[in-house]
Amino acid sequence: MDPDGLAKAFVEHYYSTFDTNRGGLGSLYQDASMLTFEGQKIQGSQNIVTKLTTLPFQQCQHSISTVDCQPSGPAGGMLVFVSGNLQLAGEQHSLKFSQMFHLMPTPQGSFYVLNDIFRLNYA
Amino acid sequence: MDPDQLAKAFVEHYYTTFDANRAGLANLYQEGSMLTFEGQKIQGSQNIVAKLTSLPFQQCQHSISTVDCQPSGPAGGMLVFVSGNLQLAGEQHALKFSQMFHLMPTPQGSFYVLNDIFRLNYA
């Protein structure tokens, strides 16, 4: 699959999992994975999933505006840069966000998220 | 220097150079460097600087709101995720943007930009 196709497939999978079954994100991270969520630094799949499943909302829906990707170097990694909107159930206005992922290949031919940085974009 | 300080130092240097002397950005990129600017893909220091110096404005000023960074893997790279405002001379309202850099170490103990992705954040 070409890099752009792979990036789009990852983004679709990530956000639909986030929106329907946040606990299911666990398999996308490993022990060394790092998440910086609105400035808070979290490491390791378990801690990351704990953070994401305890965010102060029950339901949400991401809609993606832009997806950019680039290969990240000789290790075969890929950088994915996303911007979009996040609608929380019960809120009148959606939030705007930007997020970057650094995907690294697994021996099984898949990818996991090594780096993840999320920021809301305030007006 | 600790990673957060390095990231802040890089960000300050990058945007000061951009705002005062865009052509001076050339030595921050190498042949393998990649820039995606509002979806347009450009490779190599010369092409990147040609793109940045030919953007349709004379003067601009970046003001940075957030800087996040994480180490990117065993090669010693660093990911830097920035959000802020971009004021163009003569425009009434500033533009909002997000940008990510992947910095890689040079043999001389410095860093260069391997990956650069820039997106405006529209309201």
mmCIF file of C-alpha atoms in Angstrom:
data_model
loop_
_atom_site.group_PDB
_atom_site.id
_atom_site.type_symbol
_atom_site.label_atom_id
_atom_site.label_comp_id
_atom_site.label_asym_id
_atom_site.label_seq_id
_atom_site.Cartn_x
_atom_site.Cartn_y
_atom_site.Cartn_z
ATOM 1 C CA MET A 1 0.000 0.000 0.000
ATOM 2 C CA ASP A 2 1.360 3.428 -0.845
ATOM 3 C CA PRO A 3 2.207 5.738 2.079
ATOM 4 C CA ASP A 4 -0.731 8.096 1.556
ATOM 5 C CA GLY A 5 -3.123 5.146 1.380
ATOM 6 C CA LEU A 6 -1.600 3.705 4.525
ATOM 7 C CA ALA A 7 -1.861 7.006 6.385
ATOM 8 C CA LYS A 8 -5.512 7.434 5.449
ATOM 9 C CA ALA A 9 -6.288 3.849 6.447
ATOM 10 C CA PHE A 10 -4.596 4.345 9.809
ATOM 11 C CA VAL A 11 -6.404 7.615 10.462
ATOM 12 C CA GLU A 12 -9.762 6.076 9.649
ATOM 13 C CA HIS A 13 -9.093 3.109 11.885
ATOM 14 C CA TYR A 14 -7.753 5.214 14.747
ATOM 15 C CA TYR A 15 -10.612 7.667 14.959
ATOM 16 C CA SER A 16 -13.432 5.176 14.388
ATOM 17 C CA THR A 17 -11.953 3.027 17.172
ATOM 18 C CA PHE A 18 -11.624 6.119 19.367
ATOM 19 C CA ASP A 19 -15.236 7.089 18.729
ATOM 20 C CA THR A 20 -16.772 3.637 19.255
ATOM 21 C CA ASN A 21 -14.445 1.709 21.593
ATOM 22 C CA ARG A 22 -11.674 3.763 23.162
ATOM 23 C CA GLY A 23 -10.368 0.731 25.089
ATOM 24 C CA GLY A 24 -9.656 -0.893 21.741
ATOM 25 C CA LEU A 25 -6.857 1.599 21.069
ATOM 26 C CA GLY A 26 -4.576 -0.415 23.369
ATOM 27 C CA SER A 27 -3.304 -2.639 20.577
ATOM 28 C CA LEU A 28 -2.054 0.391 18.614
ATOM 29 C CA TYR A 29 0.464 1.341 21.331
ATOM 30 C CA GLN A 30 3.379 -0.463 22.967
ATOM 31 C CA ASP A 31 5.405 -0.046 26.157
ATOM 32 C CA ALA A 32 7.646 2.609 24.666
ATOM 33 C CA SER A 33 4.824 4.609 23.108
ATOM 34 C CA MET A 34 4.493 8.240 24.155
ATOM 35 C CA LEU A 35 1.408 10.429 24.178
ATOM 36 C CA THR A 36 1.401 14.150 24.897
ATOM 37 C CA PHE A 37 -2.228 15.150 25.387
ATOM 38 C CA GLU A 38 -2.773 18.893 25.766
ATOM 39 C CA GLY A 39 0.700 19.166 27.241
ATOM 40 C CA GLN A 40 0.415 16.186 29.604
ATOM 41 C CA LYS A 41 3.054 13.484 28.943
ATOM 42 C CA ILE A 42 2.064 9.832 29.244
ATOM 43 C CA GLN A 43 4.107 6.723 28.419
ATOM 44 C CA GLY A 44 3.190 3.119 27.696
ATOM 45 C CA SER A 45 0.114 1.505 26.198
ATOM 46 C CA GLN A 46 -1.660 0.899 29.510
ATOM 47 C CA ASN A 47 -1.198 4.448 30.790
ATOM 48 C CA ILE A 48 -2.178 5.888 27.422
ATOM 49 C CA VAL A 49 -5.389 3.901 27.227
ATOM 50 C CA THR A 50 -6.167 4.818 30.854
ATOM 51 C CA LYS A 51 -5.795 8.480 29.943
ATOM 52 C CA LEU A 52 -7.945 8.236 26.825
ATOM 53 C CA THR A 53 -10.706 6.194 28.465
ATOM 54 C CA THR A 54 -10.941 8.619 31.397
ATOM 55 C CA LEU A 55 -11.318 11.801 29.358
ATOM 56 C CA PRO A 56 -14.304 13.777 30.673
ATOM 57 C CA PHE A 57 -16.836 12.791 28.034
ATOM 58 C CA GLN A 58 -18.787 9.666 27.191
ATOM 59 C CA GLN A 59 -19.347 10.050 23.514
ATOM 60 C CA CYS A 60 -17.495 11.891 20.812
ATOM 61 C CA GLN A 61 -17.128 12.038 17.071
ATOM 62 C CA HIS A 62 -14.010 13.037 15.157
ATOM 63 C CA SER A 63 -14.316 14.421 11.640
ATOM 64 C CA ILE A 64 -11.057 14.748 9.756
ATOM 65 C CA SER A 65 -10.249 17.765 7.570
ATOM 66 C CA THR A 66 -6.640 17.131 6.496
ATOM 67 C CA VAL A 67 -4.174 14.221 6.556
ATOM 68 C CA ASP A 68 -0.501 14.729 5.618
ATOM 69 C CA CYS A 69 2.193 12.056 5.797
ATOM 70 C CA GLN A 70 5.925 11.688 5.235
ATOM 71 C CA PRO A 71 8.398 8.829 5.750
ATOM 72 C CA SER A 72 10.386 9.505 8.928
ATOM 73 C CA GLY A 73 13.756 7.941 8.167
ATOM 74 C CA PRO A 74 15.666 4.688 7.606
ATOM 75 C CA ALA A 75 13.769 2.731 10.274
ATOM 76 C CA GLY A 76 10.705 2.647 8.016
ATOM 77 C CA GLY A 77 8.559 4.890 10.185
ATOM 78 C CA MET A 78 5.855 7.243 8.988
ATOM 79 C CA LEU A 79 4.697 10.607 10.262
ATOM 80 C CA VAL A 80 1.004 11.404 10.003
ATOM 81 C CA PHE A 81 -0.296 14.934 10.645
ATOM 82 C CA VAL A 82 -4.042 15.340 11.098
ATOM 83 C CA SER A 83 -6.395 18.255 11.619
ATOM 84 C CA GLY A 84 -10.116 18.096 12.185
ATOM 85 C CA ASN A 85 -13.088 18.626 14.440
ATOM 86 C CA LEU A 86 -14.140 16.852 17.619
ATOM 87 C CA GLN A 87 -17.826 16.911 18.522
ATOM 88 C CA LEU A 88 -18.645 16.014 22.107
ATOM 89 C CA ALA A 89 -22.134 14.711 22.836
ATOM 90 C CA GLY A 90 -24.279 17.469 24.298
ATOM 91 C CA GLU A 91 -21.985 20.332 23.299
ATOM 92 C CA GLN A 92 -23.289 22.919 20.859
ATOM 93 C CA HIS A 93 -19.996 23.673 19.120
ATOM 94 C CA SER A 94 -17.318 21.241 18.031
ATOM 95 C CA LEU A 95 -13.697 21.614 19.060
ATOM 96 C CA LYS A 96 -10.901 21.944 16.531
ATOM 97 C CA PHE A 97 -7.794 19.819 16.960
ATOM 98 C CA SER A 98 -4.450 18.905 15.431
ATOM 99 C CA GLN A 99 -2.673 15.646 16.086
ATOM 100 C CA MET A 100 0.520 13.983 14.910
ATOM 101 C CA PHE A 101 1.367 10.276 14.947
ATOM 102 C CA HIS A 102 4.721 8.582 14.359
ATOM 103 C CA LEU A 103 3.982 5.049 13.159
ATOM 104 C CA MET A 104 6.673 2.361 13.340
ATOM 105 C CA PRO A 105 6.545 -1.009 11.578
ATOM 106 C CA THR A 106 6.062 -4.210 13.592
ATOM 107 C CA PRO A 107 7.728 -7.533 12.698
ATOM 108 C CA GLN A 108 4.289 -8.843 11.726
ATOM 109 C CA GLY A 109 4.024 -6.269 8.938
ATOM 110 C CA SER A 110 1.684 -3.916 10.760
ATOM 111 C CA PHE A 111 2.303 -0.530 12.437
ATOM 112 C CA TYR A 112 2.114 0.760 15.984
ATOM 113 C CA VAL A 113 2.060 4.313 17.333
ATOM 114 C CA LEU A 114 5.425 5.246 18.848
ATOM 115 C CA ASN A 115 4.693 8.982 19.181
ATOM 116 C CA ASP A 116 1.326 10.718 19.549
ATOM 117 C CA ILE A 117 0.841 14.441 20.206
ATOM 118 C CA PHE A 118 -2.642 15.989 20.493
ATOM 119 C CA ARG A 119 -3.577 19.662 20.749
ATOM 120 C CA LEU A 120 -6.879 21.485 20.622
ATOM 121 C CA ASN A 121 -6.859 24.519 18.347
ATOM 122 C CA TYR A 122 -8.610 27.310 20.208
ATOM 123 C CA ALA A 123 -10.184 30.146 18.256
ATOM 124 C CA MET B 1 20.499 20.383 26.908
ATOM 125 C CA ASP B 2 17.285 18.623 27.835
ATOM 126 C CA PRO B 3 14.852 17.809 25.013
ATOM 127 C CA ASP B 4 12.215 20.399 25.948
ATOM 128 C CA GLN B 5 14.816 23.163 26.034
ATOM 129 C CA LEU B 6 16.262 22.001 22.738
ATOM 130 C CA ALA B 7 12.837 22.036 21.154
ATOM 131 C CA LYS B 8 12.138 25.555 22.421
ATOM 132 C CA ALA B 9 15.541 26.759 21.228
ATOM 133 C CA PHE B 10 14.954 25.285 17.800
ATOM 134 C CA VAL B 11 11.458 26.793 17.545
ATOM 135 C CA GLU B 12 12.731 30.235 18.522
ATOM 136 C CA HIS B 13 15.570 30.032 16.024
ATOM 137 C CA TYR B 14 13.371 28.704 13.225
ATOM 138 C CA TYR B 15 10.648 31.326 13.419
ATOM 139 C CA THR B 16 12.998 34.234 14.084
ATOM 140 C CA THR B 17 14.946 33.269 10.971
ATOM 141 C CA PHE B 18 11.714 32.790 9.009
ATOM 142 C CA ASP B 19 10.474 36.229 10.012
ATOM 143 C CA ALA B 20 13.750 38.094 9.483
ATOM 144 C CA ASN B 21 15.594 36.230 6.721
ATOM 145 C CA ARG B 22 13.676 33.368 5.114
ATOM 146 C CA ALA B 23 16.585 32.355 2.870
ATOM 147 C CA GLY B 24 18.634 31.753 6.004
ATOM 148 C CA LEU B 25 16.520 28.666 6.667
ATOM 149 C CA ALA B 26 18.506 26.753 4.034
ATOM 150 C CA ASN B 27 21.097 25.401 6.430
ATOM 151 C CA LEU B 28 18.364 23.833 8.565
ATOM 152 C CA TYR B 29 17.444 21.447 5.727
ATOM 153 C CA GLN B 30 19.383 18.866 3.717
ATOM 154 C CA GLU B 31 18.846 16.983 0.437
ATOM 155 C CA GLY B 32 16.698 14.333 2.081
ATOM 156 C CA SER B 33 14.500 16.881 3.852
ATOM 157 C CA MET B 34 10.785 16.945 3.092
ATOM 158 C CA LEU B 35 8.303 19.792 3.476
ATOM 159 C CA THR B 36 4.546 19.471 3.055
ATOM 160 C CA PHE B 37 3.149 22.996 2.920
ATOM 161 C CA GLU B 38 -0.648 23.186 2.895
ATOM 162 C CA GLY B 39 -0.700 19.818 1.141
ATOM 163 C CA GLN B 40 2.044 20.592 -1.385
ATOM 164 C CA LYS B 41 5.033 18.204 -1.155
ATOM 165 C CA ILE B 42 8.536 19.575 -1.642
ATOM 166 C CA GLN B 43 11.885 17.818 -1.208
ATOM 167 C CA GLY B 44 15.426 19.037 -0.702
ATOM 168 C CA SER B 45 16.850 22.164 0.892
ATOM 169 C CA GLN B 46 16.994 24.205 -2.329
ATOM 170 C CA ASN B 47 13.407 23.481 -3.339
ATOM 171 C CA ILE B 48 12.164 24.045 0.205
ATOM 172 C CA VAL B 49 13.825 27.441 0.479
ATOM 173 C CA ALA B 50 12.574 28.365 -3.003
ATOM 174 C CA LYS B 51 9.048 27.581 -1.819
ATOM 175 C CA LEU B 52 9.336 29.505 1.445
ATOM 176 C CA THR B 53 10.970 32.571 -0.075
ATOM 177 C CA SER B 54 8.331 32.761 -2.807
ATOM 178 C CA LEU B 55 5.290 32.677 -0.514
ATOM 179 C CA PRO B 56 2.911 35.520 -1.415
ATOM 180 C CA PHE B 57 3.828 37.939 1.355
ATOM 181 C CA GLN B 58 6.803 40.154 2.100
ATOM 182 C CA GLN B 59 6.695 40.379 5.832
ATOM 183 C CA CYS B 60 5.287 38.125 8.502
ATOM 184 C CA GLN B 61 5.489 37.473 12.217
ATOM 185 C CA HIS B 62 4.968 34.141 13.927
ATOM 186 C CA SER B 63 3.861 34.034 17.561
ATOM 187 C CA ILE B 64 4.020 30.632 19.177
ATOM 188 C CA SER B 65 1.280 29.356 21.507
ATOM 189 C CA THR B 66 2.348 25.755 22.222
ATOM 190 C CA VAL B 67 5.464 23.613 21.740
ATOM 191 C CA ASP B 68 5.410 19.855 22.417
ATOM 192 C CA CYS B 69 8.282 17.459 21.794
ATOM 193 C CA GLN B 70 9.073 13.762 22.014
ATOM 194 C CA PRO B 71 12.104 11.640 21.087
ATOM 195 C CA SER B 72 11.370 9.834 17.812
ATOM 196 C CA GLY B 73 13.304 6.593 18.156
ATOM 197 C CA PRO B 74 16.777 5.004 18.314
ATOM 198 C CA ALA B 75 18.307 7.293 15.660
ATOM 199 C CA GLY B 76 18.281 10.177 18.160
ATOM 200 C CA GLY B 77 15.655 12.221 16.350
ATOM 201 C CA MET B 78 13.148 14.564 17.951
ATOM 202 C CA LEU B 79 9.604 15.455 17.041
ATOM 203 C CA VAL B 80 8.458 19.026 17.668
ATOM 204 C CA PHE B 81 4.782 19.998 17.394
ATOM 205 C CA VAL B 82 3.996 23.711 17.305
ATOM 206 C CA SER B 83 0.830 25.786 17.203
ATOM 207 C CA GLY B 84 0.580 29.535 16.933
ATOM 208 C CA ASN B 85 -0.419 32.596 14.988
ATOM 209 C CA LEU B 86 0.974 34.038 11.781
ATOM 210 C CA GLN B 87 0.464 37.769 11.207
ATOM 211 C CA LEU B 88 0.979 38.942 7.656
ATOM 212 C CA ALA B 89 1.872 42.597 7.118
ATOM 213 C CA GLY B 90 -1.191 44.564 6.081
ATOM 214 C CA GLU B 91 -3.714 41.886 7.098
ATOM 215 C CA GLN B 92 -6.209 42.708 9.836
ATOM 216 C CA HIS B 93 -6.459 39.225 11.368
ATOM 217 C CA ALA B 94 -3.717 36.741 12.155
ATOM 218 C CA LEU B 95 -3.828 33.247 10.683
ATOM 219 C CA LYS B 96 -3.670 30.244 12.976
ATOM 220 C CA PHE B 97 -1.296 27.397 12.128
ATOM 221 C CA SER B 98 0.047 24.070 13.305
ATOM 222 C CA GLN B 99 3.424 22.689 12.270
ATOM 223 C CA MET B 100 5.455 19.610 13.033
ATOM 224 C CA PHE B 101 9.214 19.157 12.646
ATOM 225 C CA HIS B 102 11.272 15.973 12.821
ATOM 226 C CA LEU B 103 14.798 16.960 13.789
ATOM 227 C CA MET B 104 17.706 14.585 13.191
ATOM 228 C CA PRO B 105 21.197 14.930 14.702
ATOM 229 C CA THR B 106 24.149 15.900 12.508
ATOM 230 C CA PRO B 107 27.692 14.512 13.010
ATOM 231 C CA GLN B 108 28.726 17.993 14.162
ATOM 232 C CA GLY B 109 26.388 17.790 17.152
ATOM 233 C CA SER B 110 23.669 19.987 15.700
ATOM 234 C CA PHE B 111 20.230 19.168 14.246
ATOM 235 C CA TYR B 112 18.634 19.486 10.828
ATOM 236 C CA VAL B 113 14.998 19.265 9.759
ATOM 237 C CA LEU B 114 14.268 15.950 8.061
ATOM 238 C CA ASN B 115 10.469 16.314 8.064
ATOM 239 C CA ASP B 116 8.395 19.488 8.103
ATOM 240 C CA ILE B 117 4.597 19.643 7.777
ATOM 241 C CA PHE B 118 2.704 22.952 7.884
ATOM 242 C CA ARG B 119 -1.061 23.518 7.999
ATOM 243 C CA LEU B 120 -3.173 26.597 8.541
ATOM 244 C CA ASN B 121 -6.010 26.091 11.025
ATOM 245 C CA TYR B 122 -9.076 27.678 9.521
ATOM 246 C CA ALA B 123 -11.893 28.827 11.816
#
